[in-house]
Short mmCIF file of C-alpha atoms and ligand atoms in Angstrom, two decimals:
data_model
loop_
_atom_site.label_atom_id
_atom_site.label_comp_id
_atom_site.label_asym_id
_atom_site.label_seq_id
_atom_site.Cartn_x
_atom_site.Cartn_y
_atom_site.Cartn_z
CA UNK A 828 98.72 114.33 108.63
CA UNK A 829 95.51 113.46 106.82
CA UNK A 830 92.34 114.01 108.82
CA UNK A 831 89.08 112.46 107.65
CA UNK A 832 85.58 113.76 108.30
CA UNK A 833 85.13 111.14 110.99
CA UNK A 834 88.08 112.58 112.91
CA UNK A 835 90.71 109.90 112.34
CA UNK A 836 94.35 110.90 111.95
CA UNK A 837 96.71 109.06 109.63
CA UNK A 838 100.34 110.06 109.21
CA UNK A 839 101.09 110.21 105.48
CA UNK A 840 104.64 110.43 104.13
CA UNK A 841 104.89 110.95 100.37
CA UNK A 842 108.28 109.73 99.14
CA UNK A 843 110.07 110.10 95.81
CA UNK A 844 110.02 106.41 94.87
CA UNK A 845 109.91 102.89 96.30
CA UNK A 846 113.58 103.09 97.23
CA UNK A 847 112.89 106.17 99.39
CA UNK A 848 109.86 104.46 100.95
CA UNK A 849 112.16 101.58 101.86
CA UNK A 850 114.78 103.92 103.32
CA UNK A 851 112.20 105.50 105.65
CA UNK A 852 110.64 102.15 106.61
CA UNK A 853 113.97 100.41 107.24
CA UNK A 854 115.22 103.35 109.33
CA UNK A 855 112.11 103.17 111.48
CA UNK A 856 112.45 99.39 112.00
CA UNK A 857 116.16 99.75 112.84
CA UNK A 858 115.43 102.58 115.29
CA UNK A 859 112.70 100.59 117.02
CA UNK A 860 114.96 97.52 117.27
CA UNK A 861 117.73 99.59 118.82
CA UNK A 862 115.36 101.09 121.40
CA UNK A 863 113.49 97.82 121.98
CA UNK A 864 115.68 94.80 121.06
CA UNK A 865 112.87 92.37 121.95
CA UNK A 866 110.48 94.07 119.52
CA UNK A 867 107.60 91.92 118.18
CA UNK A 868 107.30 92.59 114.45
CA UNK A 869 104.78 91.48 111.80
CA UNK A 870 106.19 91.14 108.29
CA UNK A 871 104.52 91.05 104.85
CA UNK A 872 105.50 89.49 101.55
CA UNK A 873 104.98 90.94 98.09
CA UNK A 874 107.07 93.11 95.81
CA UNK A 875 106.73 96.32 97.82
CA UNK A 876 108.66 95.30 100.98
CA UNK A 877 111.58 93.71 99.09
CA UNK A 878 113.81 96.82 99.20
CA UNK A 879 113.03 97.22 102.91
CA UNK A 880 114.35 93.71 103.54
CA UNK A 881 117.42 94.44 101.39
CA UNK A 882 118.15 97.50 103.53
CA UNK A 883 117.64 95.59 106.77
CA UNK A 884 120.03 92.87 105.59
CA UNK A 885 122.60 95.51 104.60
CA UNK A 886 122.23 97.23 107.99
CA UNK A 887 122.68 93.91 109.76
CA UNK A 888 125.82 93.14 107.73
CA UNK A 889 127.16 96.58 108.68
CA UNK A 890 126.51 95.67 112.36
CA UNK A 891 123.93 98.45 112.60
CA UNK A 892 121.05 96.25 113.74
CA UNK A 893 120.42 92.91 115.41
CA UNK A 894 117.28 90.75 115.29
CA UNK A 895 118.62 88.32 117.91
CA UNK A 896 116.08 89.20 120.58
CA UNK A 897 113.21 90.18 118.28
CA UNK A 898 110.13 88.02 117.65
CA UNK A 899 109.01 87.89 114.03
CA UNK A 900 105.62 86.89 112.62
CA UNK A 901 104.78 86.43 108.98
CA UNK A 902 101.37 87.88 108.11
CA UNK A 903 100.07 85.18 105.79
CA UNK A 904 100.70 81.97 103.84
CA UNK A 905 99.04 80.03 101.03
CA UNK A 906 97.16 76.93 102.17
CA UNK A 907 98.69 73.90 100.47
CA UNK A 908 102.21 75.27 100.00
CA UNK A 909 104.65 73.80 102.52
CA UNK A 910 107.52 75.77 104.10
CA UNK A 911 109.92 74.55 101.41
CA UNK A 912 107.69 75.21 98.41
CA UNK A 913 109.42 77.85 96.26
CA UNK A 914 106.20 79.91 95.99
CA UNK A 915 105.50 79.79 99.74
CA UNK A 916 105.79 82.93 101.80
CA UNK A 917 108.02 80.95 104.18
CA UNK A 918 110.65 80.62 101.42
CA UNK A 919 110.20 84.31 100.55
CA UNK A 920 110.85 85.31 104.17
CA UNK A 921 113.92 83.11 104.43
CA UNK A 922 115.35 84.26 101.08
CA UNK A 923 114.65 87.96 101.53
CA UNK A 924 115.43 88.36 105.22
CA UNK A 925 115.69 85.50 107.67
CA UNK A 926 118.66 83.63 106.17
CA UNK A 927 120.69 86.84 106.15
CA UNK A 928 120.11 88.19 109.66
CA UNK A 929 120.63 86.89 113.19
CA UNK A 930 116.96 86.21 114.04
CA UNK A 931 116.50 83.43 116.62
CA UNK A 932 114.61 80.55 114.88
CA UNK A 933 112.73 79.94 118.14
CA UNK A 934 111.21 83.41 117.80
CA UNK A 935 110.39 83.28 114.10
CA UNK A 936 106.80 82.26 113.36
CA UNK A 937 105.63 81.42 109.83
CA UNK A 938 102.22 79.76 109.41
CA UNK A 939 102.62 76.28 107.88
CA UNK A 940 100.59 76.13 104.66
CA UNK A 941 100.74 72.32 104.68
CA UNK A 942 99.37 71.92 108.21
CA UNK A 943 96.80 69.10 108.27
CA UNK A 944 94.26 71.44 109.85
CA UNK A 945 94.66 74.99 108.44
CA UNK A 946 92.07 76.43 110.87
CA UNK A 947 94.03 75.04 113.82
CA UNK A 948 97.26 76.38 112.29
CA UNK A 949 95.69 79.83 112.01
CA UNK A 950 94.57 79.66 115.65
CA UNK A 951 98.08 78.57 116.66
CA UNK A 952 99.60 81.59 114.88
CA UNK A 953 97.15 83.91 116.63
CA UNK A 954 97.91 82.32 120.02
CA UNK A 955 101.65 82.78 119.47
CA UNK A 956 101.09 86.48 118.73
CA UNK A 957 99.17 86.73 122.02
CA UNK A 958 101.89 84.86 123.92
CA UNK A 959 104.48 87.29 122.53
CA UNK A 960 102.45 90.15 124.00
CA UNK A 961 100.98 91.32 120.66
CA UNK A 962 102.64 93.03 117.71
CA UNK A 963 104.67 96.14 118.52
CA UNK A 964 105.29 97.05 114.91
CA UNK A 965 103.50 95.77 111.83
CA UNK A 966 104.85 96.37 108.35
CA UNK A 967 102.08 96.09 105.74
CA UNK A 968 101.55 96.24 102.01
CA UNK A 969 98.17 96.60 100.33
CA UNK A 970 96.55 94.89 97.36
CA UNK A 971 95.09 96.88 94.46
CA UNK A 972 91.63 95.75 95.65
CA UNK A 973 92.40 97.03 99.15
CA UNK A 974 93.26 93.68 100.72
CA UNK A 975 95.69 93.65 103.62
CA UNK A 976 97.36 90.39 104.48
CA UNK A 977 94.82 88.28 102.62
CA UNK A 978 91.75 89.98 104.09
CA UNK A 979 89.70 90.38 100.96
CA UNK A 980 86.86 92.85 100.30
CA UNK A 981 83.57 91.73 101.78
CA UNK A 982 85.15 89.75 104.64
CA UNK A 983 84.38 90.33 108.33
CA UNK A 984 86.35 93.06 110.09
CA UNK A 985 86.55 91.53 113.57
CA UNK A 986 88.65 88.52 112.61
CA UNK A 987 91.63 86.88 114.31
CA UNK A 988 94.13 84.91 112.20
CA UNK A 989 91.97 82.68 110.00
CA UNK A 990 91.63 80.85 106.70
CA UNK A 991 90.28 82.82 103.73
CA UNK A 992 89.25 82.15 100.15
CA UNK A 993 91.46 84.17 97.80
CA UNK A 994 89.83 86.68 95.44
CA UNK A 995 90.42 85.97 91.72
CA UNK A 996 92.07 89.41 91.32
CA UNK A 997 94.51 88.61 94.14
CA UNK A 998 95.48 85.33 92.49
CA UNK A 999 95.86 87.17 89.19
CA UNK A 1000 98.11 89.81 90.80
CA UNK A 1001 100.31 87.15 92.40
CA UNK A 1002 100.15 84.77 89.41
CA UNK A 1003 103.76 85.26 88.31
CA UNK A 1004 104.99 84.03 91.71
CA UNK A 1005 102.74 80.98 91.77
CA UNK A 1006 103.35 77.52 90.29
CA UNK A 1007 101.58 76.55 87.06
CA UNK A 1008 98.61 74.27 87.52
CA UNK A 1009 98.44 74.35 91.31
CA UNK A 1010 96.99 77.73 92.22
CA UNK A 1011 96.16 77.85 95.91
CA UNK A 1012 92.54 78.83 96.51
CA UNK A 1013 92.92 79.63 100.19
CA UNK A 1014 95.35 81.26 102.57
CA UNK A 1015 95.99 81.69 106.28
CA UNK A 1016 96.10 85.36 107.18
CA UNK A 1017 96.26 87.53 110.25
CA UNK A 1018 92.73 88.92 110.60
CA UNK A 1019 91.73 92.55 110.56
CA UNK A 1020 91.39 92.51 114.35
CA UNK A 1021 94.89 91.01 114.70
CA UNK A 1022 96.25 93.70 112.39
CA UNK A 1023 94.35 96.54 114.07
CA UNK A 1024 95.68 95.39 117.47
CA UNK A 1025 99.30 96.06 116.41
CA UNK A 1026 100.59 98.96 118.48
CA UNK A 1027 102.14 100.69 115.47
CA UNK A 1028 101.60 100.13 111.74
CA UNK A 1029 103.75 101.12 108.74
CA UNK A 1030 101.80 100.70 105.50
CA UNK A 1031 103.76 100.80 102.24
CA UNK A 1032 102.06 101.62 98.92
CA UNK A 1033 103.97 102.04 95.68
CA UNK A 1034 102.79 102.54 92.13
CA UNK A 1035 99.60 103.61 90.37
CA UNK A 1036 97.57 100.51 91.29
CA UNK A 1037 97.84 101.47 94.98
CA UNK A 1038 96.48 105.02 94.63
CA UNK A 1039 92.81 104.03 94.88
CA UNK A 1040 93.18 101.82 97.99
CA UNK A 1041 95.05 104.62 99.77
CA UNK A 1042 92.40 107.16 98.71
CA UNK A 1043 89.79 104.82 100.16
CA UNK A 1044 91.77 104.52 103.39
CA UNK A 1045 91.97 108.30 103.67
CA UNK A 1046 88.32 108.76 102.70
CA UNK A 1047 85.16 107.89 104.57
CA UNK A 1048 83.82 105.03 102.46
CA UNK A 1049 82.76 101.58 103.57
CA UNK A 1050 85.40 99.33 105.13
CA UNK A 1051 83.64 96.25 103.70
CA UNK A 1052 84.56 97.27 100.16
CA UNK A 1053 88.15 98.24 101.01
CA UNK A 1054 89.62 96.25 103.94
CA UNK A 1055 92.56 98.67 104.15
CA UNK A 1056 90.07 101.34 105.28
CA UNK A 1057 89.68 99.40 108.56
CA UNK A 1058 93.04 100.91 109.54
CA UNK A 1059 91.92 104.54 109.39
CA UNK A 1060 90.91 104.61 113.07
CA UNK A 1061 94.06 102.87 114.23
CA UNK A 1062 95.71 105.80 115.98
CA UNK A 1063 99.34 104.95 115.13
CA UNK A 1064 99.31 104.37 111.39
CA UNK A 1065 102.00 105.74 109.09
CA UNK A 1066 101.37 105.42 105.35
CA UNK A 1067 104.39 105.65 103.04
CA UNK A 1068 103.61 106.25 99.37
CA UNK A 1069 105.41 107.25 96.19
CA UNK A 1070 102.37 109.19 94.95
CA UNK A 1071 100.15 111.96 96.25
CA UNK A 1072 96.82 110.31 97.02
C1 GLP B 1218 99.87 89.89 98.67
C2 GLP B 1218 100.06 89.71 100.18
C3 GLP B 1218 99.95 91.03 100.90
C4 GLP B 1218 100.67 92.10 100.10
C5 GLP B 1218 99.91 92.36 98.84
C6 GLP B 1218 100.56 93.39 97.92
O1 GLP B 1218 98.87 89.12 98.16
N1 GLP B 1218 99.20 88.76 100.80
O2 GLP B 1218 100.48 90.88 102.22
O3 GLP B 1218 100.73 93.28 100.86
O4 GLP B 1218 99.59 91.18 98.15
O5 GLP B 1218 101.67 92.86 97.27
P1 GLP B 1218 102.66 93.72 96.39
O6 GLP B 1218 103.52 94.47 97.35
O7 GLP B 1218 103.41 92.71 95.59
O8 GLP B 1218 101.83 94.61 95.55
#
């Protein structure tokens, strides 16, 4: 447990490597799904959660877990990339997880980056989360600049799912996954209020670039500079790292 000066409590689990982070995270998700088959889960993209998804797929193939009754929400999506665009998060989710497990398509919700009205699409995603009764479990990564979802430094902290302008450093970090010549400038993301309302959060951080954001989360600095720090008062936050912050 890490306890800050302001009295918050964050559960910190320091693992050997990303593979061990994934083992702990996947075991937790599988356990929760067994106890609560109709679990409502929020899922991130990025490099960090990939081994978690691999382990969930393997567990499903071994008949150890079912997603049939679960409701799944993707955290974010690039504005302008449709659900079949190879760089979209929708394709990522299908390739890494959804096509390989028994999730019910009626209970899988991925924001549509090509929606004619991105603000309305963001509001629709938020409304669906509400209709599902809120997120029971939210798996999260973190950006090197402390962004969660696509909530960038300097943004408001009381936001529902909304459209954001992407920070240049975020685009640079994700550059290798994005198409040449058509960099998206905006994204739809769950807001910090949506994220903070999740009943339980598992935050995964792997590698040297994630040390500073986790130090900021565990410190007492300003949330505006490091959006991830908004989670420090959450109450049911588990941080899995492969470094000692
Ligand atoms: C992306 C996503 C986040 C993700 C973060 C870290 O931009 N919007 O949801 O957590 O960046 O990604 P990675 O795990 O690849 O470092």
